[in-house]
Coordinates of C-alpha atoms in Angstrom, one line a residue:
Chain A
X1 CA 77.5 26.3 -177.8
X2 CA 79.4 28.9 -180.0
X3 CA 79.0 25.9 -183.3
X4 CA 76.7 25.7 -186.1
X5 CA 74.6 23.0 -186.2
X6 CA 76.6 21.4 -189.9
X7 CA 80.2 22.1 -187.4
X8 CA 78.2 20.2 -184.6
X9 CA 76.9 17.4 -186.8
X10 CA 80.9 16.9 -187.9
X11 CA 81.6 16.4 -184.7
X12 CA 79.2 14.4 -183.7
X13 CA 80.0 12.0 -186.8
X14 CA 83.8 12.3 -186.2
X15 CA 83.1 10.7 -182.4
X16 CA 85.1 14.2 -180.3
X17 CA 81.0 14.6 -179.1
X18 CA 77.9 12.5 -178.3
X19 CA 74.4 13.7 -178.7
X20 CA 74.1 13.3 -175.0
X21 CA 76.7 15.8 -174.6
X22 CA 75.5 18.2 -176.6
X23 CA 71.6 17.5 -175.9
X24 CA 72.8 18.5 -172.2
X25 CA 74.6 21.5 -173.0
X26 CA 71.9 22.8 -174.9
X27 CA 69.4 21.9 -171.8
X28 CA 70.9 23.6 -169.7
X29 CA 71.7 26.3 -171.1
X30 CA 67.8 26.5 -171.2
X31 CA 67.5 25.6 -167.7
X32 CA 69.7 28.9 -167.3
X33 CA 68.2 31.2 -169.0
X34 CA 64.8 30.6 -170.5
X35 CA 63.5 31.9 -167.3
X36 CA 64.3 35.3 -168.8
X37 CA 63.3 34.8 -172.4
X38 CA 60.5 32.1 -172.2
X39 CA 61.2 30.7 -175.8
X40 CA 59.6 27.1 -174.6
X41 CA 57.1 25.8 -173.6
X42 CA 57.7 22.4 -172.7
X43 CA 61.3 20.8 -172.0
X44 CA 61.3 17.1 -171.4
X45 CA 64.8 16.8 -170.5
X46 CA 64.8 12.9 -169.6
X47 CA 62.9 12.5 -173.1
X48 CA 65.2 14.7 -175.1
X49 CA 68.3 12.7 -173.1
X50 CA 67.3 9.0 -173.5
X51 CA 67.0 10.2 -176.9
X52 CA 70.6 11.5 -177.4
X53 CA 71.7 8.4 -175.7
X54 CA 69.8 5.8 -178.1
X55 CA 71.8 7.5 -181.2
X56 CA 74.3 7.7 -179.7
X57 CA 74.2 3.9 -179.4
X58 CA 73.1 3.1 -182.4
X59 CA 75.7 5.2 -183.7
X60 CA 78.1 3.1 -181.3
X61 CA 76.8 0.2 -183.1
X62 CA 77.7 1.2 -186.3
X63 CA 74.2 1.4 -187.4
X64 CA 73.7 4.3 -190.4
X65 CA 71.7 7.4 -189.1
X66 CA 69.5 10.0 -190.7
X67 CA 71.0 13.4 -192.2
X68 CA 70.3 15.1 -188.3
X69 CA 71.6 12.3 -186.2
X70 CA 71.7 13.5 -182.7
X71 CA 71.6 17.7 -183.6
X72 CA 68.7 18.8 -181.0
X73 CA 65.9 20.8 -182.9
X74 CA 63.5 22.6 -181.4
X75 CA 60.1 22.7 -182.7
X76 CA 57.1 25.5 -182.6
X77 CA 54.1 24.4 -180.6
X78 CA 51.2 24.2 -183.9
X79 CA 52.6 20.6 -185.5
X80 CA 50.8 17.8 -184.0
X81 CA 53.2 15.3 -182.4
X82 CA 51.4 12.1 -181.7
X83 CA 50.6 11.5 -177.9
X84 CA 52.4 15.1 -176.6
X85 CA 50.7 18.2 -175.8
X86 CA 50.3 20.6 -179.1
X87 CA 48.9 24.0 -177.6
X88 CA 48.6 26.3 -180.3
X89 CA 49.9 29.1 -177.8
X90 CA 45.9 28.3 -177.1
X91 CA 44.2 27.4 -173.9
X92 CA 42.0 26.1 -176.0
X93 CA 44.1 23.2 -177.2
X94 CA 46.0 22.9 -173.0
X95 CA 44.9 19.4 -172.8
X96 CA 45.0 18.2 -176.8
X97 CA 47.1 15.6 -177.3
X98 CA 47.2 14.6 -180.8
X99 CA 46.7 11.1 -182.4
X100 CA 49.3 11.6 -185.1
X101 CA 52.9 13.0 -186.0
X102 CA 52.9 15.6 -188.6
X103 CA 54.4 14.7 -191.9
X104 CA 57.6 17.0 -190.7
X105 CA 57.7 15.2 -187.2
X106 CA 57.8 12.1 -188.7
X107 CA 60.6 13.5 -190.9
X108 CA 62.5 15.1 -188.4
X109 CA 62.4 11.7 -186.3
X110 CA 63.4 9.5 -189.1
X111 CA 66.4 12.0 -189.7
X112 CA 67.2 11.1 -185.9
X113 CA 67.6 14.4 -185.0
X114 CA 66.4 15.0 -181.2
X115 CA 63.3 16.7 -180.7
X116 CA 64.3 19.1 -177.4
X117 CA 61.0 21.2 -176.3
X118 CA 58.3 23.4 -177.8
X119 CA 58.6 26.7 -178.5
X120 CA 56.3 29.5 -177.4
X121 CA 53.7 31.3 -180.7
X122 CA 51.2 33.5 -180.9
X123 CA 47.8 32.1 -180.2
X124 CA 46.8 29.7 -183.5
X125 CA 50.6 31.6 -185.4
X126 CA 48.2 34.5 -185.4
X127 CA 50.3 37.8 -184.9
X128 CA 53.3 39.3 -185.0
X129 CA 55.3 39.6 -181.8
X130 CA 54.6 36.8 -179.9
X131 CA 52.9 38.4 -177.5
X132 CA 49.6 36.5 -178.0
X133 CA 50.4 33.9 -176.5
X134 CA 48.0 32.3 -174.0
X135 CA 50.8 31.0 -172.0
X136 CA 52.4 34.8 -171.4
X137 CA 55.4 36.4 -173.8
X138 CA 58.7 35.9 -175.3
X139 CA 61.5 38.2 -174.9
X140 CA 64.0 39.3 -177.4
X141 CA 66.9 37.8 -175.9
X142 CA 68.8 41.2 -177.4
X143 CA 66.7 42.7 -175.2
X144 CA 63.7 41.1 -173.1
X145 CA 62.1 43.9 -173.0
X146 CA 61.2 43.8 -176.3
X147 CA 59.8 41.2 -178.6
X148 CA 61.1 38.9 -180.9
X149 CA 59.0 39.2 -183.5
X150 CA 56.3 36.5 -184.5
X151 CA 54.3 34.4 -184.9
X152 CA 57.4 32.1 -184.4
X153 CA 59.0 34.1 -181.7
X154 CA 60.2 31.0 -179.8
X155 CA 61.6 29.5 -182.7
X156 CA 63.6 32.1 -183.2
X157 CA 65.0 33.1 -180.0
X158 CA 65.9 29.7 -179.0
X159 CA 68.6 30.4 -182.1
X160 CA 69.4 33.4 -180.8
X161 CA 70.1 32.7 -177.8
X162 CA 71.8 29.4 -178.2
X163 CA 69.4 26.9 -176.7
X164 CA 69.2 25.4 -179.9
X165 CA 71.4 25.0 -183.1
X166 CA 68.2 24.6 -185.5
X167 CA 64.0 25.6 -184.9
X168 CA 60.9 25.0 -187.0
X169 CA 58.7 27.5 -187.4
X170 CA 56.0 28.3 -189.0
X171 CA 55.3 31.4 -191.5
X172 CA 51.7 32.4 -192.6
X173 CA 52.7 36.5 -193.3
X174 CA 55.9 36.8 -192.6
X175 CA 56.2 34.2 -189.2
X176 CA 59.7 32.6 -190.4
X177 CA 61.3 35.6 -192.1
X178 CA 59.8 38.6 -189.2
X179 CA 61.1 37.2 -186.1
X180 CA 64.2 35.2 -188.0
X181 CA 65.1 39.2 -188.5
X182 CA 64.7 40.7 -185.2
X183 CA 66.2 38.3 -183.2
X184 CA 69.6 37.9 -185.5
X185 CA 69.4 34.8 -187.0
X186 CA 69.0 33.2 -190.5
X187 CA 64.9 32.1 -191.0
X188 CA 63.8 30.3 -194.5
X189 CA 59.9 30.4 -196.0
X190 CA 59.4 27.7 -198.5
X191 CA 58.2 28.1 -201.6
X192 CA 54.0 27.1 -200.6
X193 CA 53.8 22.9 -201.6
X194 CA 58.0 22.6 -200.6
X195 CA 56.7 21.6 -197.2
X196 CA 54.0 19.4 -196.4
X197 CA 51.4 20.6 -194.2
X198 CA 50.1 17.4 -192.9
X199 CA 49.3 18.0 -189.0
X200 CA 50.2 21.5 -189.2
X201 CA 47.3 22.9 -187.4
X202 CA 45.8 25.2 -190.1
X203 CA 45.9 29.1 -189.8
X204 CA 45.2 30.4 -193.4
X205 CA 45.7 27.0 -195.6
X206 CA 46.5 28.4 -198.7
X207 CA 48.9 30.8 -197.5
X208 CA 50.8 28.6 -194.3
X209 CA 54.1 27.1 -194.6
X210 CA 57.0 25.4 -192.6
X211 CA 60.6 26.5 -192.6
X212 CA 63.9 26.1 -190.9
X213 CA 65.5 28.6 -188.7
X214 CA 69.2 28.4 -187.7
X215 CA 72.2 30.3 -187.3
X216 CA 73.6 30.2 -191.3
X217 CA 71.8 29.3 -194.1
X218 CA 73.9 26.4 -194.3
X219 CA 72.5 25.1 -191.1
X220 CA 69.2 26.2 -192.6
X221 CA 69.9 24.5 -196.0
X222 CA 70.8 21.1 -193.8
X223 CA 66.8 21.3 -191.9
X224 CA 65.4 22.2 -195.1
X225 CA 66.7 19.0 -197.1
X226 CA 65.0 16.8 -194.3
X227 CA 61.8 18.6 -194.6
X228 CA 61.3 19.0 -197.7
X229 CA 59.6 17.0 -200.3
X230 CA 56.1 15.8 -201.8
X231 CA 53.6 13.8 -199.2
X232 CA 50.9 12.5 -200.7
X233 CA 48.9 13.3 -197.1
X234 CA 48.9 17.0 -198.2
X235 CA 47.4 17.7 -201.5
X236 CA 48.7 20.9 -202.0
X237 CA 52.1 19.5 -201.6
X238 CA 54.6 19.4 -204.7
X239 CA 55.9 16.4 -206.1
X240 CA 59.4 17.7 -207.2
X241 CA 63.2 16.7 -206.6
X242 CA 64.2 17.7 -203.5
X243 CA 67.8 19.8 -204.1
X244 CA 70.8 18.4 -201.6
X245 CA 70.3 22.6 -200.7
X246 CA 73.1 21.6 -198.0
X247 CA 75.9 20.6 -200.5
X248 CA 74.9 24.0 -202.9
X249 CA 74.8 26.2 -199.8
X250 CA 78.3 27.7 -199.9
X251 CA 78.7 27.9 -203.7
X252 CA 78.4 31.8 -204.6
X253 CA 76.3 33.1 -207.2
X254 CA 78.2 34.5 -210.1
X255 CA 76.3 36.7 -212.1
X256 CA 74.0 37.6 -209.7
X257 CA 71.4 40.5 -210.5
X258 CA 69.8 42.1 -207.5
X259 CA 66.5 43.5 -207.3
X260 CA 66.1 47.0 -204.9
X261 CA 62.3 47.5 -204.7
X262 CA 61.2 51.0 -205.4
X263 CA 58.6 50.7 -203.1
X264 CA 60.2 49.5 -200.3
X265 CA 62.6 52.3 -199.5
X266 CA 59.4 54.8 -198.5
X267 CA 58.1 56.5 -195.6
X268 CA 57.9 54.5 -192.3
X269 CA 61.2 53.1 -192.9
X270 CA 63.5 53.5 -190.6
X271 CA 66.4 55.4 -191.1
X272 CA 69.4 52.7 -189.6
X273 CA 67.3 50.1 -191.0
X274 CA 67.3 51.7 -194.7
X275 CA 71.4 52.4 -194.1
X276 CA 72.2 48.3 -192.7
X277 CA 70.1 47.1 -196.1
X278 CA 71.9 49.5 -198.7
X279 CA 75.4 48.7 -196.9
X280 CA 74.3 45.0 -197.7
X281 CA 73.6 46.0 -201.2
X282 CA 77.6 47.0 -201.3
X283 CA 78.9 44.0 -200.1
X284 CA 76.7 42.1 -202.6
X285 CA 78.0 44.5 -205.5
X286 CA 81.8 43.9 -203.8
X287 CA 80.9 39.7 -204.1
X288 CA 80.1 40.9 -208.0
X289 CA 76.5 41.2 -208.4
X290 CA 74.1 44.0 -210.0
X291 CA 71.4 45.7 -208.7
X292 CA 68.5 47.1 -210.9
X293 CA 66.1 48.7 -209.4
X294 CA 62.6 47.6 -210.3
X295 CA 58.8 48.6 -209.2
X296 CA 56.2 45.7 -207.4
X297 CA 53.3 48.4 -207.7
X298 CA 50.6 46.1 -205.7
X299 CA 52.9 45.6 -203.0
X300 CA 50.9 48.8 -201.1
X301 CA 47.8 46.7 -201.4
X302 CA 49.4 43.6 -199.9
X303 CA 49.3 43.9 -195.7
X304 CA 44.9 44.9 -196.7
X305 CA 44.8 41.8 -199.0
X306 CA 46.3 39.8 -196.3
X307 CA 44.1 40.8 -194.0
X308 CA 41.2 39.8 -195.6
X309 CA 42.5 36.0 -197.3
X310 CA 44.2 35.2 -194.2
X311 CA 41.1 36.3 -191.8
X312 CA 38.7 34.6 -194.1
X313 CA 40.4 31.5 -194.6
X314 CA 41.4 31.6 -190.0
X315 CA 37.4 31.7 -189.7
X316 CA 36.7 28.6 -191.2
X317 CA 40.0 26.6 -190.5
X318 CA 38.8 27.7 -186.7
X319 CA 35.1 26.5 -186.8
X320 CA 36.8 22.8 -186.1
X321 CA 37.0 24.4 -182.2
X322 CA 33.3 23.5 -181.4
X323 CA 34.1 21.7 -177.7
X324 CA 32.2 18.5 -178.4
X325 CA 35.8 17.0 -180.5
X326 CA 38.3 18.2 -179.2
X327 CA 39.7 20.9 -176.7
X328 CA 37.6 23.2 -173.8
X329 CA 34.7 23.2 -173.1
X330 CA 32.9 26.0 -170.7
X331 CA 32.1 24.4 -167.4
X332 CA 28.2 23.2 -168.4
X333 CA 26.1 23.4 -165.6
X334 CA 26.6 27.1 -165.0
X335 CA 26.5 27.7 -168.8
X336 CA 22.8 26.4 -168.7
X337 CA 21.7 28.1 -165.5
X338 CA 22.9 31.8 -167.2
X339 CA 20.8 30.8 -170.2
X340 CA 17.7 29.3 -168.3
X341 CA 18.3 32.9 -166.6
X342 CA 18.6 34.7 -169.6
X343 CA 15.3 33.2 -171.3
X344 CA 12.9 33.7 -167.8
X345 CA 14.3 37.6 -168.2
X346 CA 13.1 38.0 -171.6
X347 CA 9.8 36.2 -171.4
X348 CA 9.2 38.2 -168.4
X349 CA 9.6 41.0 -170.4
X350 CA 7.4 40.2 -173.6
X351 CA 10.1 40.4 -175.6
X352 CA 9.7 38.3 -178.3
X353 CA 12.3 39.0 -180.7
X354 CA 15.1 38.6 -178.5
X355 CA 13.7 35.2 -177.4
X356 CA 13.0 34.3 -180.9
X357 CA 16.9 35.3 -181.6
X358 CA 17.8 33.5 -178.1
X359 CA 20.9 30.8 -178.2
X360 CA 20.0 27.2 -177.9
X361 CA 22.4 25.1 -175.5
X362 CA 24.5 23.8 -178.3
X363 CA 24.8 27.3 -179.8
X364 CA 25.7 28.8 -176.7
X365 CA 27.8 26.6 -175.9
X366 CA 29.8 27.0 -178.6
X367 CA 30.0 30.9 -178.3
X368 CA 30.8 30.9 -174.5
X369 CA 33.5 27.7 -175.3
X370 CA 34.7 29.8 -177.7
X371 CA 34.9 32.9 -176.3
X372 CA 36.4 31.6 -173.3
X373 CA 39.4 29.4 -174.5
X374 CA 40.4 31.7 -177.8
X375 CA 42.7 35.1 -177.0
X376 CA 41.3 38.4 -178.0
X377 CA 43.5 38.3 -181.4
X378 CA 42.2 35.4 -182.4
X379 CA 38.6 36.7 -182.0
X380 CA 39.6 40.0 -183.3
X381 CA 40.4 37.6 -187.1
X382 CA 37.6 35.6 -186.7
X383 CA 35.1 38.4 -186.3
X384 CA 37.4 39.8 -188.9
X385 CA 37.1 37.0 -191.5
X386 CA 33.3 35.7 -190.8
X387 CA 32.4 39.4 -191.9
X388 CA 34.3 39.4 -195.3
X389 CA 33.0 35.9 -196.3
X390 CA 29.0 37.3 -194.8
X391 CA 26.7 38.2 -197.6
X392 CA 26.6 41.0 -199.3
X393 CA 30.3 41.6 -198.1
X394 CA 32.3 38.6 -200.0
X395 CA 32.0 40.5 -203.4
X396 CA 33.4 43.7 -202.1
X397 CA 36.3 41.9 -199.7
X398 CA 36.8 38.2 -200.1
X399 CA 36.8 38.2 -204.1
X400 CA 38.5 41.6 -204.7
X401 CA 41.1 40.5 -202.3
X402 CA 41.7 37.3 -204.4
X403 CA 42.3 39.4 -207.7
X404 CA 44.9 41.7 -206.0
X405 CA 47.2 38.5 -204.7
X406 CA 46.8 37.7 -208.6
X407 CA 48.2 40.9 -209.4
X408 CA 50.6 40.9 -206.5
X409 CA 52.0 37.7 -208.5
X410 CA 52.4 39.1 -211.5
X411 CA 54.6 41.5 -210.1
X412 CA 56.7 38.9 -209.0
X413 CA 56.4 37.3 -212.2
X414 CA 57.4 40.5 -214.2
X415 CA 60.6 41.3 -211.7
X416 CA 62.0 38.2 -211.8
X417 CA 62.2 38.3 -215.9
X418 CA 64.7 41.1 -215.3
X419 CA 66.3 39.7 -211.4
X420 CA 67.1 36.5 -210.0
X421 CA 66.7 37.9 -206.1
X422 CA 64.7 40.8 -204.8
X423 CA 66.6 42.2 -201.8
X424 CA 64.9 44.7 -199.2
X425 CA 64.4 45.2 -195.4
X426 CA 62.4 42.8 -193.5
X427 CA 60.6 45.0 -190.8
X428 CA 61.0 48.9 -191.0
X429 CA 62.2 48.8 -187.4
X430 CA 64.2 46.7 -185.2
X431 CA 62.2 45.0 -182.1
X432 CA 59.8 47.6 -180.4
X433 CA 59.1 47.0 -177.0
X434 CA 56.4 44.5 -175.5
X435 CA 53.1 45.8 -174.9
X436 CA 54.0 48.7 -177.4
X437 CA 51.0 47.9 -180.2
X438 CA 49.0 45.6 -178.1
X439 CA 46.3 47.8 -178.5
X440 CA 46.6 48.5 -182.1
X441 CA 45.9 45.9 -184.3
X442 CA 46.0 48.2 -187.4
X443 CA 49.8 49.2 -186.4
X444 CA 50.4 45.5 -185.8
X445 CA 49.2 44.1 -188.6
X446 CA 51.9 46.6 -190.5
X447 CA 54.8 45.2 -189.4
X448 CA 54.7 42.6 -191.7
X449 CA 54.1 44.9 -195.2
X450 CA 57.9 43.6 -196.1
X451 CA 56.6 40.2 -195.9
X452 CA 53.5 39.1 -196.8
X453 CA 53.6 39.3 -199.9
X454 CA 55.6 36.7 -200.5
X455 CA 53.0 34.2 -199.2
X456 CA 50.6 35.7 -201.0
X457 CA 52.5 34.9 -204.0
X458 CA 53.2 31.7 -202.8
X459 CA 57.4 32.4 -203.3
X460 CA 59.8 31.6 -201.1
X461 CA 61.8 34.3 -198.8
X462 CA 65.1 34.1 -196.4
X463 CA 65.8 36.3 -193.7
X464 CA 69.6 37.0 -191.6
X465 CA 70.7 39.5 -190.0
X466 CA 72.7 42.3 -191.7
X467 CA 73.7 45.0 -189.3
X468 CA 72.5 46.5 -185.6
X469 CA 71.1 49.4 -185.0
X470 CA 72.9 52.1 -182.2
X471 CA 70.7 50.7 -179.4
X472 CA 72.0 47.0 -180.5
X473 CA 69.1 45.6 -182.0
X474 CA 69.4 43.2 -184.8
X475 CA 68.9 44.4 -188.5
X476 CA 67.7 42.0 -191.4
X477 CA 68.0 41.7 -194.6
X478 CA 65.3 39.2 -196.7
X479 CA 65.6 37.8 -200.0
X480 CA 63.0 36.1 -202.2
X481 CA 62.9 34.3 -204.5
X482 CA 60.8 32.5 -207.7
X483 CA 59.3 29.6 -206.8
X484 CA 61.2 26.9 -205.8
X485 CA 64.3 28.7 -206.0
X486 CA 65.5 27.7 -202.4
X487 CA 68.7 26.4 -203.5
X488 CA 69.5 30.2 -205.1
X489 CA 68.0 32.0 -201.9
X490 CA 69.9 29.3 -199.3
X491 CA 73.2 30.4 -201.8
X492 CA 72.7 33.8 -201.7
X493 CA 72.4 34.4 -198.2
X494 CA 75.1 32.2 -197.9
X495 CA 77.6 34.1 -200.0
X496 CA 76.4 37.3 -197.8
X497 CA 77.4 35.3 -194.4
X498 CA 80.8 34.7 -195.9
X499 CA 82.0 37.6 -196.5
X500 CA 80.4 39.4 -193.0
X501 CA 80.5 38.5 -189.6
X502 CA 76.7 39.9 -188.3
X503 CA 75.3 36.0 -188.2
X504 CA 77.8 35.2 -185.8
X505 CA 76.7 37.8 -182.8
X506 CA 75.5 36.7 -180.4
X507 CA 73.4 38.1 -177.2
X508 CA 75.2 38.4 -173.3
X509 CA 72.1 36.5 -171.5
X510 CA 72.4 37.5 -167.7
Chain B
X1 CA 32.7 53.9 -188.2
X2 CA 32.0 51.7 -191.0
X3 CA 30.8 49.1 -188.6
X4 CA 27.9 49.4 -186.3
X5 CA 27.3 47.5 -182.8
X6 CA 24.4 45.6 -184.5
X7 CA 27.1 44.6 -187.2
X8 CA 29.7 43.1 -184.9
X9 CA 26.8 41.3 -182.9
X10 CA 25.4 39.5 -186.0
X11 CA 29.0 38.8 -187.0
X12 CA 29.4 37.1 -183.4
X13 CA 26.7 35.3 -183.6
X14 CA 27.6 33.9 -187.1
X15 CA 31.5 33.6 -185.9
X16 CA 29.8 31.5 -182.9
X17 CA 31.5 33.7 -180.6
X18 CA 30.1 35.2 -176.8
X19 CA 31.3 38.9 -176.7
X20 CA 31.1 40.6 -173.9
X21 CA 29.3 44.0 -173.7
X22 CA 33.1 45.6 -173.4
X23 CA 34.8 43.2 -176.2
X24 CA 31.9 44.4 -178.7
X25 CA 32.4 48.0 -178.2
X26 CA 36.0 47.4 -178.8
X27 CA 35.5 45.2 -181.5
X28 CA 33.7 47.5 -183.0
X29 CA 36.0 50.6 -183.1
X30 CA 39.0 47.9 -184.2
X31 CA 37.4 46.1 -187.1
X32 CA 36.1 49.4 -187.9
X33 CA 39.7 50.6 -188.9
X34 CA 40.6 47.5 -190.1
X35 CA 38.1 47.4 -192.7
X36 CA 38.9 50.8 -193.4
X37 CA 42.3 50.3 -194.8
X38 CA 40.7 47.5 -196.2
X39 CA 38.9 49.7 -198.5
X40 CA 42.3 50.5 -199.9
X41 CA 41.6 47.4 -202.3
X42 CA 38.2 49.2 -203.6
X43 CA 40.7 52.3 -205.6
X44 CA 42.0 48.9 -207.9
X45 CA 40.2 48.0 -211.0
X46 CA 40.3 44.8 -211.0
X47 CA 37.9 44.2 -214.5
X48 CA 38.9 40.8 -216.0
X49 CA 41.2 39.9 -213.4
X50 CA 41.0 36.0 -212.4
X51 CA 40.7 35.4 -208.6
X52 CA 43.7 33.4 -206.9
X53 CA 42.6 31.3 -204.5
X54 CA 45.9 29.2 -204.5
X55 CA 49.8 30.0 -204.5
X56 CA 50.0 27.4 -206.4
X57 CA 47.7 25.7 -209.2
X58 CA 47.2 22.2 -209.4
X59 CA 44.1 20.2 -210.0
X60 CA 42.7 17.0 -209.8
X61 CA 44.7 15.5 -207.1
X62 CA 43.8 11.7 -207.4
X63 CA 45.0 9.1 -205.0
X64 CA 43.3 5.2 -205.3
X65 CA 40.4 4.5 -204.0
X66 CA 41.5 1.8 -201.8
X67 CA 40.8 1.4 -198.2
X68 CA 43.1 2.3 -195.8
X69 CA 43.6 2.4 -191.8
X70 CA 42.7 5.3 -190.5
X71 CA 41.8 6.5 -186.5
X72 CA 40.0 4.0 -184.1
X73 CA 37.1 4.8 -181.8
X74 CA 39.5 5.4 -179.3
X75 CA 41.7 7.6 -180.7
X76 CA 39.5 9.8 -182.2
X77 CA 37.4 10.4 -179.0
X78 CA 40.2 10.3 -176.4
X79 CA 41.0 14.0 -176.6
X80 CA 36.6 14.9 -176.4
X81 CA 35.6 17.2 -173.5
X82 CA 32.7 14.9 -173.2
X83 CA 31.6 11.3 -174.2
X84 CA 30.7 8.5 -173.4
X85 CA 33.1 5.4 -174.9
X86 CA 30.9 5.8 -178.3
X87 CA 29.8 9.3 -179.2
X88 CA 30.4 12.1 -178.6
X89 CA 28.1 14.2 -176.3
X90 CA 27.1 17.9 -176.4
X91 CA 23.9 19.4 -174.6
X92 CA 20.2 19.0 -175.8
X93 CA 19.7 20.6 -179.0
X94 CA 16.1 19.3 -179.3
X95 CA 13.4 19.9 -176.0
X96 CA 14.1 19.6 -172.8

């Protein structure tokens, strides 16, 4: 249980342990501790053990096995898996069983991974705390009264709590890196287009990207290698060769120049986070890296641009939940009865205008089903996006935000002329208390301050632990790199992890 | 308040959401705060800047025009809340 995925893989390959033993150990850990953490929405113990046994048998028979043979992998409940419930943390998809596998699921199966369970998440991946799940919040394994970050909170918490060696998350505005930082694990958001999004339930299509969470950069490299690569089913996936990420991960980067962003160290950054980040930069310097101060002048507009673009795309993507094709529908009889009652009352009052605007049965079915099926945050974003795209506001908000997005990308392009990687904090503070920001959407949105720019620009980023707060909570470090330089990110993170031991610390779960 | 309750009500119809009076009130306050924050974008001069809709600039991603297997009707209907084995069923749209 204390081994990394890479070490476990070596033991499986050499026959020291069987997949059934490994899988059972993680399942037992989930059974013992997930009551308190709630990282998982569903675990099918028998199916996982049967799959492990099948892989053991094939191994014993000398069959050629896939890259992850026998290793358990947890998957965020946002990737379609044929015949298995895929809820996205939403009530609207409570009974949804996809008729096909997402490409990432297909690749995990082909690599002989053991899919150990589905992890909890903010509904439709909208949120920074995993409090927006219709199935209850996840706790941070370091202190279960605190949030694990979001929206891949379950995906990060299960790694921190040693309930899975590897897991898959998605990152639209920081949803892999932010929970990785807050839970003290390693999470990589790949370049947009590096991993196929086919079968990923869409939130904001131009920003969403699937990526690995693990204990170490080396482990993340192993998982990325399996899921990355071109897919004809996703026309935004990029046709480029997939490097041998795992083989190169442990090679340090010689002559590395790191960029420290001036604007990252302004007001709002808690001093213990700043200290940990500056100490991490000194570690890099001791490893021979040069550090240069740079500026990303449009970074201060990133959150505003993001909260125009992401909800706009979401309002369009979530239009598919029409209560007709799939998903929850409100019971029809009481709905029709209520509608008729409203109609009669308007007629009696002689309110012609209201009568003309009154919902017909179909529109009311849409509106009522969606209102009952979606949670508060999803409704807020649909409303925001609908507003930003509506006539009269499109130019002022949506188009404007797309132009600012270009400026943010240009900042990065210029920065990467001078430095190899950008180093900085993941979040302004360690994990906050569950419930602390639920009534203040704007405060919650600002949690993604350091991560959203990478999604707008489409570049990659990695987060991993670089220290702890006085109260014992993990503090994360973020590296950002040019498009398609995942290898550089992974090597940069691994190089830090060879020199430090923050990533080896585990919470004590009672 | 940059948004009025009437604006929010209109948007809730466009977005196909039925909001309760309490939700309309909360939404008016919260959306106004967020929209005010978004107005930060207005201070930037973006004249002549090409909008960036996608992170990877790609165009004309073609595939061969070949018929391939797709979902059969049974699978497509399997998740529908209401169907008659042939069609999706919804409340009557036209008249009674």
